[in-house]
Amino acid sequence: MAELVPFAVPTESDKTLLVWELSSGPTAEALHHSLFTVFSRFGLLYSVRVFPNAAVAGPGFYAVIKFYSSRDAQRAQVACDRKLLFQKSPLRVCLGTRHKAVRHQTFALNSSQCQELANYYFGFNGWSKRIIKLQELSDLEERENEALEAPLEKQSLKFFCALEVVLLSYACRSPGVGIAEEPLDQLEEGPLSFLMKRKMAQKLAIQKALSDAFQKLSIVVLESGKIAVEYRPSEEIRDARSEEELHDIIQVYEDESAGIP
């Protein structure tokens, strides 16, 4: 049976491992490193978190490990439960449990996590992004002429980005949009600071648009191990506009570019 791996924070219990009976000797940081080394062999990890035991449980630690793939989590549980992995005593490893009535909100991965997941399944050269438009929305020059109505303390740098994630091997293109804003303070801003904030606003807009584009994609892992892609346009694009408006923006931008000699 095929498994869908969305570009979303994994919250399902079958993607979560609980690791018990970690020794009290090593530090939490050392245990984190050891756990990551062992469990990342089974698949890409979203997170590894180490916690001290409750006082009633005695000294030691336990851990919560999240995979992007439930199949990888199950393989890791079977292979590691009650085994001597990196300490002298065996670990207890079990799949997470959750009440069926509990429903959790789905959260999008940030752009770095999206890229890590895409690189893992598609390869570094298996996908690319194409920036369609990066436009400033802040209109600072106009605001400077209206300083009494819009004092500099309340001004900000705002950028809009439209791009698409391209998966040529799967004949798939996914559009995304994002808006980012960086506040300005007249008491602190100099030319260098202004340029840095401008670049930061541009970078954040691109990152938001990239995350938005990946949200419409799901990785399909077949039983054979082969990978496919599912594209599902979202009903609502956060921090942006509708699909129709995005296509209008792209068309206008391409028409403007064609008119430049």
Tab-separated table of C-alpha atoms in Angstrom:
chain	number	residue	atom	x	y	z
A	1	MET	CA	0.000	0.000	0.000
A	2	ALA	CA	1.302	3.449	-0.942
A	3	GLU	CA	2.030	6.018	1.769
A	4	LEU	CA	1.444	9.759	1.455
A	5	VAL	CA	4.096	11.999	3.005
A	6	PRO	CA	2.850	15.618	3.058
A	7	PHE	CA	4.991	18.705	3.563
A	8	ALA	CA	3.498	19.180	7.025
A	9	VAL	CA	4.616	18.761	10.626
A	10	PRO	CA	4.069	15.072	11.515
A	11	THR	CA	1.575	14.724	14.366
A	12	GLU	CA	0.225	11.221	13.764
A	13	SER	CA	0.866	8.644	16.470
A	14	ASP	CA	2.126	6.085	13.941
A	15	LYS	CA	4.967	8.481	13.044
A	16	THR	CA	5.996	8.973	16.684
A	17	LEU	CA	8.269	6.737	18.738
A	18	LEU	CA	8.544	6.796	22.523
A	19	VAL	CA	11.919	5.639	23.818
A	20	TRP	CA	12.149	4.608	27.479
A	21	GLU	CA	14.855	3.489	29.915
A	22	LEU	CA	17.589	5.792	28.690
A	23	SER	CA	20.555	5.783	31.051
A	24	SER	CA	21.091	8.625	33.515
A	25	GLY	CA	24.856	8.617	32.885
A	26	PRO	CA	25.190	10.602	29.630
A	27	THR	CA	23.948	14.155	29.252
A	28	ALA	CA	20.725	14.934	27.381
A	29	GLU	CA	22.818	16.354	24.519
A	30	ALA	CA	24.879	13.153	24.246
A	31	LEU	CA	21.719	11.038	24.257
A	32	HIS	CA	20.195	13.249	21.560
A	33	HIS	CA	23.231	12.655	19.352
A	34	SER	CA	23.171	8.884	19.936
A	35	LEU	CA	19.430	8.630	19.264
A	36	PHE	CA	19.643	10.702	16.111
A	37	THR	CA	22.535	8.578	14.806
A	38	VAL	CA	20.662	5.304	15.397
A	39	PHE	CA	17.158	6.229	14.261
A	40	SER	CA	18.082	8.339	11.238
A	41	ARG	CA	19.265	5.105	9.611
A	42	PHE	CA	15.611	4.150	9.132
A	43	GLY	CA	14.451	7.356	7.495
A	44	LEU	CA	14.366	11.131	7.670
A	45	LEU	CA	13.631	12.457	11.156
A	46	TYR	CA	11.543	15.518	11.898
A	47	SER	CA	12.688	15.807	15.509
A	48	VAL	CA	14.416	14.100	18.425
A	49	ARG	CA	13.536	15.418	21.888
A	50	VAL	CA	15.037	14.154	25.163
A	51	PHE	CA	13.369	14.745	28.543
A	52	PRO	CA	14.325	13.870	32.134
A	53	ASN	CA	12.166	11.253	33.817
A	54	ALA	CA	9.540	12.322	36.301
A	55	ALA	CA	10.716	12.170	39.900
A	56	VAL	CA	8.554	9.124	40.655
A	57	ALA	CA	10.179	7.205	37.808
A	58	GLY	CA	13.704	7.538	39.129
A	59	PRO	CA	16.827	8.953	37.413
A	60	GLY	CA	17.212	8.722	33.662
A	61	PHE	CA	15.658	10.076	30.500
A	62	TYR	CA	13.045	9.303	27.874
A	63	ALA	CA	12.755	10.554	24.297
A	64	VAL	CA	10.137	11.380	21.689
A	65	ILE	CA	11.200	10.820	18.075
A	66	LYS	CA	9.126	11.914	15.098
A	67	PHE	CA	9.507	10.538	11.568
A	68	TYR	CA	8.002	11.960	8.398
A	69	SER	CA	7.033	8.444	7.312
A	70	SER	CA	4.937	6.021	9.380
A	71	ARG	CA	6.550	3.131	7.503
A	72	ASP	CA	10.006	4.259	8.626
A	73	ALA	CA	8.804	4.683	12.217
A	74	GLN	CA	7.371	1.166	12.315
A	75	ARG	CA	10.564	-0.352	10.912
A	76	ALA	CA	12.610	1.496	13.512
A	77	GLN	CA	10.343	0.332	16.339
A	78	VAL	CA	10.611	-3.327	15.355
A	79	ALA	CA	14.375	-3.167	14.862
A	80	CYS	CA	15.239	-1.228	18.030
A	81	ASP	CA	12.831	-2.341	20.736
A	82	ARG	CA	14.571	-4.187	23.593
A	83	LYS	CA	17.929	-3.999	21.787
A	84	LEU	CA	21.375	-2.949	22.988
A	85	LEU	CA	21.990	0.090	20.813
A	86	PHE	CA	24.386	2.553	22.410
A	87	GLN	CA	24.149	1.734	26.118
A	88	LYS	CA	24.678	-1.386	28.229
A	89	SER	CA	20.971	-1.925	28.926
A	90	PRO	CA	18.280	-2.404	26.248
A	91	LEU	CA	15.872	0.361	25.302
A	92	ARG	CA	12.106	0.186	25.226
A	93	VAL	CA	10.786	1.587	21.953
A	94	CYS	CA	7.074	1.786	21.158
A	95	LEU	CA	4.817	3.635	18.766
A	96	GLY	CA	3.008	6.653	20.146
A	97	THR	CA	-0.576	6.331	21.290
A	98	ARG	CA	-3.314	8.935	21.038
A	99	HIS	CA	-7.024	8.999	21.713
A	100	LYS	CA	-8.947	8.673	18.458
A	101	ALA	CA	-11.227	11.585	19.304
A	102	VAL	CA	-8.315	14.014	19.511
A	103	ARG	CA	-7.763	15.962	16.301
A	104	HIS	CA	-4.732	18.158	15.787
A	105	GLN	CA	-4.316	21.125	13.513
A	106	THR	CA	-2.003	20.629	10.553
A	107	PHE	CA	0.996	22.941	10.497
A	108	ALA	CA	3.056	23.665	7.402
A	109	LEU	CA	6.782	22.949	7.384
A	110	ASN	CA	9.031	25.963	7.056
A	111	SER	CA	11.043	26.415	3.872
A	112	SER	CA	14.204	24.773	5.264
A	113	GLN	CA	12.288	21.684	6.359
A	114	CYS	CA	10.495	21.534	2.994
A	115	GLN	CA	13.820	21.598	1.181
A	116	GLU	CA	15.273	18.915	3.460
A	117	LEU	CA	12.279	16.652	2.802
A	118	ALA	CA	12.394	17.304	-0.948
A	119	ASN	CA	16.136	16.621	-1.088
A	120	TYR	CA	15.690	13.345	0.806
A	121	TYR	CA	13.035	11.919	-1.534
A	122	PHE	CA	13.724	13.669	-4.864
A	123	GLY	CA	17.478	14.267	-4.587
A	124	PHE	CA	19.289	17.595	-4.631
A	125	ASN	CA	18.909	17.869	-8.393
A	126	GLY	CA	15.403	16.394	-8.513
A	127	TRP	CA	13.573	19.668	-7.974
A	128	SER	CA	14.080	23.399	-8.416
A	129	LYS	CA	12.326	26.697	-7.767
A	130	ARG	CA	11.608	29.451	-10.264
A	131	ILE	CA	10.935	32.942	-8.951
A	132	ILE	CA	8.200	34.513	-11.055
A	133	LYS	CA	7.927	37.844	-9.311
A	134	LEU	CA	9.529	39.588	-6.336
A	135	GLN	CA	7.869	42.946	-5.787
A	136	GLU	CA	8.143	45.592	-3.085
A	137	LEU	CA	4.801	46.617	-1.624
A	138	SER	CA	5.979	49.123	0.971
A	139	ASP	CA	5.959	52.295	-1.236
A	140	LEU	CA	8.437	54.034	1.049
A	141	GLU	CA	9.039	56.937	-1.333
A	142	GLU	CA	5.353	57.863	-1.287
A	143	ARG	CA	5.210	57.535	2.481
A	144	GLU	CA	8.183	59.849	2.922
A	145	ASN	CA	6.145	62.567	1.188
A	146	GLU	CA	3.359	61.941	3.696
A	147	ALA	CA	5.505	61.915	6.824
A	148	LEU	CA	2.883	63.612	8.946
A	149	GLU	CA	0.302	60.966	8.155
A	150	ALA	CA	2.669	57.996	8.291
A	151	PRO	CA	5.624	58.644	10.608
A	152	LEU	CA	8.717	56.579	9.959
A	153	GLU	CA	8.298	54.681	13.223
A	154	LYS	CA	5.248	52.973	11.718
A	155	GLN	CA	6.760	52.280	8.319
A	156	SER	CA	7.930	48.898	7.186
A	157	LEU	CA	9.475	47.073	4.268
A	158	LYS	CA	7.033	44.672	2.636
A	159	PHE	CA	7.714	42.289	-0.251
A	160	PHE	CA	5.501	39.962	-2.272
A	161	CYS	CA	6.922	36.857	-3.954
A	162	ALA	CA	5.365	34.501	-6.491
A	163	LEU	CA	7.300	31.385	-7.480
A	164	GLU	CA	6.839	27.780	-8.497
A	165	VAL	CA	8.438	24.518	-7.437
A	166	VAL	CA	9.371	22.500	-10.506
A	167	LEU	CA	9.635	18.692	-10.568
A	168	LEU	CA	10.617	17.947	-14.155
A	169	SER	CA	10.874	14.168	-13.689
A	170	TYR	CA	7.231	14.124	-12.549
A	171	ALA	CA	5.981	16.784	-14.993
A	172	CYS	CA	4.748	18.784	-12.023
A	173	ARG	CA	4.787	22.496	-11.204
A	174	SER	CA	3.384	23.890	-7.954
A	175	PRO	CA	2.839	27.662	-7.541
A	176	GLY	CA	3.278	29.467	-4.265
A	177	VAL	CA	3.029	32.997	-2.943
A	178	GLY	CA	4.223	34.775	0.169
A	179	ILE	CA	4.328	38.214	1.769
A	180	ALA	CA	6.920	39.318	4.329
A	181	GLU	CA	7.278	42.529	6.276
A	182	GLU	CA	10.160	44.042	8.232
A	183	PRO	CA	9.478	47.052	10.531
A	184	LEU	CA	11.606	50.196	10.365
A	185	ASP	CA	12.586	52.439	13.269
A	186	GLN	CA	13.754	55.977	12.513
A	187	LEU	CA	15.922	56.021	15.650
A	188	GLU	CA	17.865	52.917	14.627
A	189	GLU	CA	17.855	52.698	10.858
A	190	GLY	CA	20.967	53.730	8.894
A	191	PRO	CA	21.787	52.984	5.226
A	192	LEU	CA	23.428	49.628	6.058
A	193	SER	CA	20.647	48.549	8.407
A	194	PHE	CA	18.055	49.545	5.816
A	195	LEU	CA	19.740	47.418	3.141
A	196	MET	CA	20.015	44.453	5.501
A	197	LYS	CA	16.333	44.676	6.418
A	198	ARG	CA	15.410	44.992	2.755
A	199	LYS	CA	17.321	41.794	1.936
A	200	MET	CA	15.778	40.058	4.931
A	201	ALA	CA	12.251	40.999	3.818
A	202	GLN	CA	12.991	39.680	0.323
A	203	LYS	CA	14.420	36.438	1.743
A	204	LEU	CA	11.439	35.884	4.044
A	205	ALA	CA	8.963	36.486	1.204
A	206	ILE	CA	10.753	33.889	-0.924
A	207	GLN	CA	10.824	31.417	1.974
A	208	LYS	CA	7.088	31.851	2.623
A	209	ALA	CA	6.283	31.415	-1.073
A	210	LEU	CA	8.447	28.273	-1.230
A	211	SER	CA	6.701	26.753	1.794
A	212	ASP	CA	3.320	27.642	0.282
A	213	ALA	CA	4.227	25.910	-2.992
A	214	PHE	CA	5.291	22.724	-1.204
A	215	GLN	CA	2.022	22.601	0.788
A	216	LYS	CA	0.184	21.652	-2.415
A	217	LEU	CA	2.429	18.613	-2.907
A	218	SER	CA	2.527	15.211	-1.250
A	219	ILE	CA	5.189	12.569	-1.735
A	220	VAL	CA	3.753	9.167	-2.641
A	221	VAL	CA	5.982	6.304	-1.477
A	222	LEU	CA	5.019	3.108	-3.279
A	223	GLU	CA	5.532	-0.379	-1.833
A	224	SER	CA	8.316	-0.942	-4.338
A	225	GLY	CA	10.165	2.045	-2.898
A	226	LYS	CA	9.581	4.168	-5.968
A	227	ILE	CA	8.441	7.750	-5.544
A	228	ALA	CA	5.526	9.580	-7.128
A	229	VAL	CA	4.056	13.047	-6.542
A	230	GLU	CA	0.511	14.137	-5.802
A	231	TYR	CA	-0.413	17.750	-6.600
A	232	ARG	CA	-3.465	19.115	-4.849
A	233	PRO	CA	-4.190	22.869	-5.143
A	234	SER	CA	-5.253	24.285	-1.808
A	235	GLU	CA	-8.659	25.818	-1.416
A	236	GLU	CA	-7.129	28.799	0.344
A	237	ILE	CA	-3.663	30.295	-0.026
A	238	ARG	CA	-2.430	31.772	3.248
A	239	ASP	CA	-0.805	35.228	3.262
A	240	ALA	CA	-1.575	35.630	-0.401
A	241	ARG	CA	-4.200	35.406	-3.089
A	242	SER	CA	-6.326	32.918	-4.971
A	243	GLU	CA	-4.984	30.620	-7.698
A	244	GLU	CA	-6.776	32.711	-10.344
A	245	GLU	CA	-5.207	35.923	-9.038
A	246	LEU	CA	-1.791	34.253	-9.022
A	247	HIS	CA	-2.144	33.306	-12.677
A	248	ASP	CA	-3.194	36.904	-13.436
A	249	ILE	CA	-0.093	38.192	-11.647
A	250	ILE	CA	2.120	35.809	-13.610
A	251	GLN	CA	0.499	36.790	-16.910
A	252	VAL	CA	0.868	40.522	-16.235
A	253	TYR	CA	4.476	40.089	-15.209
A	254	GLU	CA	5.320	38.070	-18.318
A	255	ASP	CA	3.568	40.647	-20.527
A	256	GLU	CA	5.542	43.452	-18.879
A	257	SER	CA	8.783	41.540	-19.329
A	258	ALA	CA	8.041	40.925	-22.994
A	259	GLY	CA	7.658	44.669	-23.547
A	260	ILE	CA	11.104	45.495	-22.154
A	261	PRO	CA	13.559	46.057	-25.046
